[in-house]
Amino acid sequence: MRITILFGGTNKERLVSVASAQALHSALPDADLWFWDADDSVHEVGPAALRGHSRPFEDPFKPGTPSVGGIEQALDKASAEDRLLVLGLHGGTAENGELQAMCELRGIPFTGSGSASSHLAFDKIAAKCFAEIAGVKAPRGVALEDMERALAEYGRLIAKPARDGSSYGLMFVNSAQDLVAVSRAAKIEEYVIEPFIAGVEATCGVLEQLDGSLMALPPVEIIPAEGPFDYVAKYLAKATQEICPARFAPDVSAQIMDHALRAHQALSCSGYSRSDFIVSDKGPIFLETNTLPGLTKASLYPKALKAQGIEFADFLRDQIVLAQKRARK
């Protein structure tokens, strides 16, 4: 079976994906590299081209090689050549279950969650509902037409795309002018609107082990350099602090880990996931679960693996074995 790292994608998280692929290939140097470009074409690229791309978070990657076709043709090729895909992808059709469904229909093994759980977790509204069924506290939603009343009641709201990566489209609602901005954005895509919750941002990874058991990784405490923990704060602002293990009281850290496990199970995730929280004065509040979290050298999940004493290469090798097991079922 040929191991192939698939990276890029047609959505705005493709820059992060290239950085994830650089980290993945460092740990899996014998793997092939397939780049999925914004025009849906897929290209086989060499390691030197990927390594030489020095500013992945800012500059688009240019494959410089002929296309093997669109993603459907590339997956047909992967199936015919008995390839296993290590998904270094984030967001959009790469994380909402569509790519996973295309792989499942062809019998192609791939890392991470399957199509149904990916689709469920990618929808922030549905994910909150399922997390609450599992006993995880999540913020109440605010209807678009109720924003003005909710702003008066809570003093501050937060709005984000219902189906997009957590780094994009975040809007803070502090005034009537902000209400107009959210209403305008909601005409283009569905938005989740919630009361703003004061507290410390945190995230917690969950890891499926070879025997099928689940492990919650040490929580990460996030202190953005300035403002929200958005794309700039995550990948470009050097003053952002990501502390792992987090400095929360032991009972709070235990609660975060328990809630991350519950969310992972409620959403039927496979392989690995990362759930995000706000630690408020009432305890951890669930925000969302990522089924393909960033795996760059700057990302949170690899930091948690390191804190747990798990080498990144060992993590990937185990994920490949789990992907093979799932494909055989």
GROMACS .gro file of C-alpha atoms in nm:
model
  329
    1MET     CA    1   0.000   0.000   0.000
    2ARG     CA    2   0.143   0.337  -0.106
    3ILE     CA    3   0.121   0.615   0.152
    4THR     CA    4   0.022   0.946  -0.006
    5ILE     CA    5  -0.011   1.283   0.168
    6LEU     CA    6  -0.301   1.475   0.014
    7PHE     CA    7  -0.284   1.848   0.087
    8GLY     CA    8  -0.407   2.183  -0.043
    9GLY     CA    9  -0.778   2.193  -0.117
   10THR     CA   10  -1.020   2.432  -0.281
   11ASN     CA   11  -1.110   2.641   0.025
   12LYS     CA   12  -0.935   2.922   0.212
   13GLU     CA   13  -0.765   2.688   0.461
   14ARG     CA   14  -0.535   2.552   0.189
   15LEU     CA   15  -0.246   2.771   0.312
   16VAL     CA   16  -0.254   2.599   0.651
   17SER     CA   17  -0.280   2.267   0.471
   18VAL     CA   18   0.052   2.325   0.295
   19ALA     CA   19   0.222   2.388   0.630
   20SER     CA   20   0.061   2.070   0.768
   21ALA     CA   21   0.195   1.877   0.468
   22GLN     CA   22   0.546   2.003   0.539
   23ALA     CA   23   0.527   1.866   0.892
   24LEU     CA   24   0.366   1.541   0.774
   25HIS     CA   25   0.631   1.479   0.511
   26SER     CA   26   0.910   1.545   0.762
   27ALA     CA   27   0.767   1.259   0.968
   28LEU     CA   28   0.679   1.042   0.665
   29PRO     CA   29   0.967   1.114   0.423
   30ASP     CA   30   0.888   0.815   0.198
   31ALA     CA   31   0.528   0.919   0.136
   32ASP     CA   32   0.417   1.053  -0.202
   33LEU     CA   33   0.283   1.409  -0.221
   34TRP     CA   34  -0.038   1.506  -0.400
   35PHE     CA   35  -0.141   1.871  -0.408
   36TRP     CA   36  -0.510   1.954  -0.457
   37ASP     CA   37  -0.518   2.299  -0.617
   38ALA     CA   38  -0.786   2.567  -0.588
   39ASP     CA   39  -0.912   2.489  -0.942
   40ASP     CA   40  -0.981   2.127  -0.832
   41SER     CA   41  -0.681   1.988  -1.020
   42VAL     CA   42  -0.451   1.742  -0.839
   43HIS     CA   43  -0.075   1.740  -0.896
   44GLU     CA   44   0.200   1.499  -0.795
   45VAL     CA   45   0.480   1.713  -0.648
   46GLY     CA   46   0.831   1.645  -0.528
   47PRO     CA   47   0.959   1.686  -0.171
   48ALA     CA   48   1.200   1.964  -0.273
   49ALA     CA   49   0.915   2.183  -0.399
   50LEU     CA   50   0.724   2.141  -0.073
   51ARG     CA   51   1.028   2.196   0.148
   52GLY     CA   52   1.128   2.502  -0.051
   53HIS     CA   53   0.798   2.679   0.006
   54SER     CA   54   0.918   2.906   0.286
   55ARG     CA   55   0.604   3.110   0.373
   56PRO     CA   56   0.315   2.864   0.360
   57PHE     CA   57   0.082   3.069   0.583
   58GLU     CA   58   0.108   3.372   0.355
   59ASP     CA   59   0.195   3.263  -0.002
   60PRO     CA   60  -0.005   3.016  -0.216
   61PHE     CA   61   0.180   2.700  -0.314
   62LYS     CA   62   0.244   2.656  -0.688
   63PRO     CA   63   0.283   2.289  -0.786
   64GLY     CA   64   0.470   2.345  -1.114
   65THR     CA   65   0.379   1.995  -1.236
   66PRO     CA   66   0.111   1.863  -1.476
   67SER     CA   67  -0.228   1.772  -1.334
   68VAL     CA   68  -0.338   1.411  -1.297
   69GLY     CA   69  -0.696   1.538  -1.331
   70GLY     CA   70  -0.957   1.667  -1.089
   71ILE     CA   71  -1.010   1.524  -0.742
   72GLU     CA   72  -1.247   1.253  -0.873
   73GLN     CA   73  -0.986   1.134  -1.127
   74ALA     CA   74  -0.711   1.150  -0.863
   75LEU     CA   75  -0.915   0.933  -0.627
   76ASP     CA   76  -0.980   0.683  -0.905
   77LYS     CA   77  -0.602   0.669  -0.952
   78ALA     CA   78  -0.550   0.628  -0.576
   79SER     CA   79  -0.792   0.335  -0.572
   80ALA     CA   80  -0.631   0.167  -0.874
   81GLU     CA   81  -0.282   0.208  -0.725
   82ASP     CA   82  -0.378   0.084  -0.376
   83ARG     CA   83  -0.294   0.410  -0.201
   84LEU     CA   84  -0.369   0.515   0.155
   85LEU     CA   85  -0.431   0.887   0.195
   86VAL     CA   86  -0.290   1.080   0.489
   87LEU     CA   87  -0.517   1.383   0.492
   88GLY     CA   88  -0.320   1.701   0.546
   89LEU     CA   89  -0.632   1.900   0.463
   90HIS     CA   90  -0.854   2.139   0.657
   91GLY     CA   91  -1.199   2.289   0.606
   92GLY     CA   92  -1.444   2.294   0.317
   93THR     CA   93  -1.509   1.977   0.118
   94ALA     CA   94  -1.196   1.828   0.276
   95GLU     CA   95  -1.345   1.833   0.627
   96ASN     CA   96  -1.722   1.842   0.578
   97GLY     CA   97  -1.746   1.476   0.480
   98GLU     CA   98  -1.761   1.511   0.101
   99LEU     CA   99  -1.402   1.401   0.035
  100GLN     CA  100  -1.439   1.122   0.291
  101ALA     CA  101  -1.754   0.996   0.114
  102MET     CA  102  -1.572   0.993  -0.219
  103CYS     CA  103  -1.293   0.786  -0.061
  104GLU     CA  104  -1.534   0.547   0.112
  105LEU     CA  105  -1.722   0.478  -0.211
  106ARG     CA  106  -1.392   0.378  -0.375
  107GLY     CA  107  -1.263   0.178  -0.079
  108ILE     CA  108  -0.966   0.412  -0.029
  109PRO     CA  109  -0.828   0.410   0.328
  110PHE     CA  110  -0.770   0.757   0.476
  111THR     CA  111  -0.675   0.906   0.810
  112GLY     CA  112  -0.924   1.081   1.035
  113SER     CA  113  -1.299   1.059   1.076
  114GLY     CA  114  -1.543   0.911   0.826
  115SER     CA  115  -1.791   1.099   0.611
  116ALA     CA  116  -2.090   1.099   0.847
  117SER     CA  117  -1.902   1.216   1.158
  118SER     CA  118  -1.702   1.470   0.956
  119HIS     CA  119  -2.024   1.617   0.817
  120LEU     CA  120  -2.184   1.630   1.163
  121ALA     CA  121  -1.886   1.790   1.338
  122PHE     CA  122  -1.838   2.048   1.062
  123ASP     CA  123  -2.186   2.187   1.126
  124LYS     CA  124  -2.137   2.390   1.445
  125ILE     CA  125  -2.511   2.398   1.521
  126ALA     CA  126  -2.553   2.019   1.494
  127ALA     CA  127  -2.224   1.954   1.674
  128LYS     CA  128  -2.336   2.163   1.973
  129CYS     CA  129  -2.664   1.971   1.985
  130PHE     CA  130  -2.489   1.632   1.989
  131ALA     CA  131  -2.231   1.750   2.243
  132GLU     CA  132  -2.512   1.863   2.474
  133ILE     CA  133  -2.676   1.520   2.442
  134ALA     CA  134  -2.347   1.381   2.578
  135GLY     CA  135  -2.365   1.614   2.878
  136VAL     CA  136  -2.128   1.883   2.746
  137LYS     CA  137  -2.227   2.242   2.815
  138ALA     CA  138  -2.250   2.462   2.503
  139PRO     CA  139  -2.361   2.824   2.450
  140ARG     CA  140  -2.722   2.891   2.356
  141GLY     CA  141  -2.789   3.010   2.003
  142VAL     CA  142  -2.938   3.344   1.903
  143ALA     CA  143  -3.166   3.371   1.599
  144LEU     CA  144  -3.068   3.632   1.340
  145GLU     CA  145  -3.394   3.823   1.392
  146ASP     CA  146  -3.335   3.827   1.771
  147MET     CA  147  -2.986   3.978   1.760
  148GLU     CA  148  -3.092   4.327   1.865
  149ARG     CA  149  -3.281   4.197   2.169
  150ALA     CA  150  -2.996   3.958   2.259
  151LEU     CA  151  -2.738   4.237   2.230
  152ALA     CA  152  -2.939   4.445   2.476
  153GLU     CA  153  -2.970   4.146   2.710
  154TYR     CA  154  -2.610   4.017   2.700
  155GLY     CA  155  -2.417   4.331   2.606
  156ARG     CA  156  -2.200   4.148   2.357
  157LEU     CA  157  -2.246   3.870   2.101
  158ILE     CA  158  -2.017   3.663   1.884
  159ALA     CA  159  -2.098   3.542   1.530
  160LYS     CA  160  -1.917   3.288   1.313
  161PRO     CA  161  -1.991   3.086   1.000
  162ALA     CA  162  -2.187   2.771   1.082
  163ARG     CA  163  -1.976   2.561   0.849
  164ASP     CA  164  -1.621   2.688   0.822
  165GLY     CA  165  -1.289   2.668   1.000
  166SER     CA  166  -1.261   2.838   1.338
  167SER     CA  167  -0.995   3.080   1.206
  168TYR     CA  168  -1.222   3.257   0.959
  169GLY     CA  169  -1.525   3.484   0.961
  170LEU     CA  170  -1.532   3.551   1.337
  171MET     CA  171  -1.728   3.869   1.419
  172PHE     CA  172  -1.776   4.042   1.753
  173VAL     CA  173  -2.110   4.220   1.794
  174ASN     CA  174  -2.081   4.521   2.022
  175SER     CA  175  -2.306   4.776   1.854
  176ALA     CA  176  -2.591   4.831   1.609
  177GLN     CA  177  -2.333   4.877   1.334
  178ASP     CA  178  -2.205   4.524   1.401
  179LEU     CA  179  -2.560   4.388   1.373
  180VAL     CA  180  -2.574   4.522   1.018
  181ALA     CA  181  -2.241   4.358   0.934
  182VAL     CA  182  -2.357   4.018   1.062
  183SER     CA  183  -2.691   4.046   0.879
  184ARG     CA  184  -2.504   4.121   0.558
  185ALA     CA  185  -2.266   3.827   0.605
  186ALA     CA  186  -2.558   3.594   0.688
  187LYS     CA  187  -2.707   3.658   0.344
  188ILE     CA  188  -2.405   3.480   0.192
  189GLU     CA  189  -2.368   3.190   0.437
  190GLU     CA  190  -2.537   3.066   0.754
  191TYR     CA  191  -2.399   3.213   1.076
  192VAL     CA  192  -2.398   3.089   1.435
  193ILE     CA  193  -2.475   3.371   1.676
  194GLU     CA  194  -2.415   3.329   2.049
  195PRO     CA  195  -2.380   3.540   2.364
  196PHE     CA  196  -2.017   3.635   2.415
  197ILE     CA  197  -1.866   3.425   2.694
  198ALA     CA  198  -1.581   3.579   2.889
  199GLY     CA  199  -1.302   3.342   2.981
  200VAL     CA  200  -0.982   3.173   2.872
  201GLU     CA  201  -0.966   2.992   2.539
  202ALA     CA  202  -0.863   2.628   2.556
  203THR     CA  203  -0.847   2.326   2.331
  204CYS     CA  204  -0.814   1.955   2.394
  205GLY     CA  205  -0.715   1.676   2.158
  206VAL     CA  206  -0.849   1.323   2.163
  207LEU     CA  207  -0.645   1.032   2.029
  208GLU     CA  208  -0.771   0.690   1.924
  209GLN     CA  209  -0.514   0.426   2.007
  210LEU     CA  210  -0.442   0.104   1.819
  211ASP     CA  211  -0.664  -0.102   2.050
  212GLY     CA  212  -0.956   0.134   1.984
  213SER     CA  213  -0.944   0.304   2.324
  214LEU     CA  214  -0.953   0.682   2.346
  215MET     CA  215  -0.709   0.912   2.523
  216ALA     CA  216  -0.763   1.280   2.599
  217LEU     CA  217  -0.441   1.476   2.552
  218PRO     CA  218  -0.330   1.752   2.790
  219PRO     CA  219  -0.540   2.068   2.735
  220VAL     CA  220  -0.379   2.372   2.575
  221GLU     CA  221  -0.435   2.718   2.723
  222ILE     CA  222  -0.446   2.994   2.460
  223ILE     CA  223  -0.361   3.358   2.523
  224PRO     CA  224  -0.394   3.553   2.195
  225ALA     CA  225  -0.148   3.834   2.135
  226GLU     CA  226  -0.430   4.084   2.093
  227GLY     CA  227  -0.797   4.037   2.004
  228PRO     CA  228  -0.956   3.706   1.895
  229PHE     CA  229  -0.775   3.379   1.833
  230ASP     CA  230  -0.819   3.407   1.455
  231TYR     CA  231  -0.593   3.320   1.160
  232VAL     CA  232  -0.344   3.599   1.232
  233ALA     CA  233  -0.325   3.516   1.604
  234LYS     CA  234  -0.284   3.143   1.532
  235TYR     CA  235  -0.021   3.150   1.262
  236LEU     CA  236   0.136   3.495   1.225
  237ALA     CA  237   0.134   3.676   1.562
  238LYS     CA  238   0.449   3.580   1.751
  239ALA     CA  239   0.316   3.708   2.085
  240THR     CA  240   0.032   3.452   2.102
  241GLN     CA  241   0.095   3.210   2.390
  242GLU     CA  242  -0.010   2.844   2.372
  243ILE     CA  243   0.061   2.678   2.705
  244CYS     CA  244   0.055   2.300   2.729
  245PRO     CA  245  -0.020   2.150   2.971
  246ALA     CA  246  -0.262   2.431   3.053
  247ARG     CA  247  -0.238   2.607   3.389
  248PHE     CA  248  -0.598   2.543   3.492
  249ALA     CA  249  -0.683   2.387   3.825
  250PRO     CA  250  -0.662   2.006   3.807
  251ASP     CA  251  -1.040   1.964   3.829
  252VAL     CA  252  -1.094   2.211   3.542
  253SER     CA  253  -0.838   2.038   3.320
  254ALA     CA  254  -1.001   1.703   3.401
  255GLN     CA  255  -1.340   1.845   3.303
  256ILE     CA  256  -1.204   1.978   2.973
  257MET     CA  257  -1.054   1.637   2.893
  258ASP     CA  258  -1.376   1.458   2.986
  259HIS     CA  259  -1.583   1.692   2.767
  260ALA     CA  260  -1.345   1.652   2.473
  261LEU     CA  261  -1.383   1.273   2.500
  262ARG     CA  262  -1.762   1.303   2.524
  263ALA     CA  263  -1.776   1.528   2.216
  264HIS     CA  264  -1.549   1.294   2.017
  265GLN     CA  265  -1.774   0.998   2.102
  266ALA     CA  266  -2.105   1.183   2.052
  267LEU     CA  267  -1.993   1.290   1.704
  268SER     CA  268  -1.862   0.937   1.626
  269CYS     CA  269  -1.516   1.069   1.539
  270SER     CA  270  -1.235   0.834   1.439
  271GLY     CA  271  -0.858   0.855   1.470
  272TYR     CA  272  -0.819   1.193   1.631
  273SER     CA  273  -1.003   1.518   1.694
  274ARG     CA  274  -0.959   1.846   1.876
  275SER     CA  275  -1.236   2.027   2.062
  276ASP     CA  276  -1.231   2.396   2.150
  277PHE     CA  277  -1.366   2.551   2.470
  278ILE     CA  278  -1.401   2.874   2.662
  279VAL     CA  279  -1.317   2.825   3.029
  280SER     CA  280  -1.562   3.060   3.198
  281ASP     CA  281  -1.636   3.122   3.564
  282LYS     CA  282  -1.899   2.847   3.525
  283GLY     CA  283  -1.653   2.595   3.387
  284PRO     CA  284  -1.564   2.483   3.033
  285ILE     CA  285  -1.808   2.575   2.755
  286PHE     CA  286  -1.789   2.372   2.431
  287LEU     CA  287  -1.746   2.565   2.105
  288GLU     CA  288  -1.673   2.310   1.832
  289THR     CA  289  -1.489   1.992   1.734
  290ASN     CA  290  -1.233   1.978   1.454
  291THR     CA  291  -1.202   1.641   1.279
  292LEU     CA  292  -0.894   1.747   1.078
  293PRO     CA  293  -0.715   1.991   1.311
  294GLY     CA  294  -0.397   2.163   1.198
  295LEU     CA  295  -0.085   1.949   1.207
  296THR     CA  296   0.172   2.219   1.132
  297LYS     CA  297   0.475   2.267   1.353
  298ALA     CA  298   0.289   2.565   1.503
  299SER     CA  299  -0.040   2.379   1.556
  300LEU     CA  300  -0.204   2.289   1.883
  301TYR     CA  301  -0.255   1.916   1.835
  302PRO     CA  302   0.117   1.837   1.785
  303LYS     CA  303   0.195   2.046   2.094
  304ALA     CA  304  -0.043   1.831   2.298
  305LEU     CA  305   0.107   1.511   2.156
  306LYS     CA  306   0.451   1.630   2.262
  307ALA     CA  307   0.327   1.714   2.613
  308GLN     CA  308   0.188   1.361   2.636
  309GLY     CA  309   0.525   1.219   2.530
  310ILE     CA  310   0.403   1.093   2.191
  311GLU     CA  311   0.631   1.143   1.893
  312PHE     CA  312   0.459   1.292   1.588
  313ALA     CA  313   0.591   1.015   1.360
  314ASP     CA  314   0.456   0.748   1.598
  315PHE     CA  315   0.117   0.921   1.601
  316LEU     CA  316   0.106   0.915   1.220
  317ARG     CA  317   0.213   0.554   1.191
  318ASP     CA  318  -0.065   0.451   1.431
  319GLN     CA  319  -0.320   0.660   1.238
  320ILE     CA  320  -0.219   0.482   0.918
  321VAL     CA  321  -0.272   0.143   1.084
  322LEU     CA  322  -0.614   0.254   1.213
  323ALA     CA  323  -0.709   0.376   0.864
  324GLN     CA  324  -0.618   0.036   0.721
  325LYS     CA  325  -0.828  -0.140   0.987
  326ARG     CA  326  -1.131   0.083   0.917
  327ALA     CA  327  -1.105   0.027   0.541
  328ARG     CA  328  -1.110  -0.351   0.591
  329LYS     CA  329  -1.437  -0.343   0.789
   0.00000   0.00000   0.00000
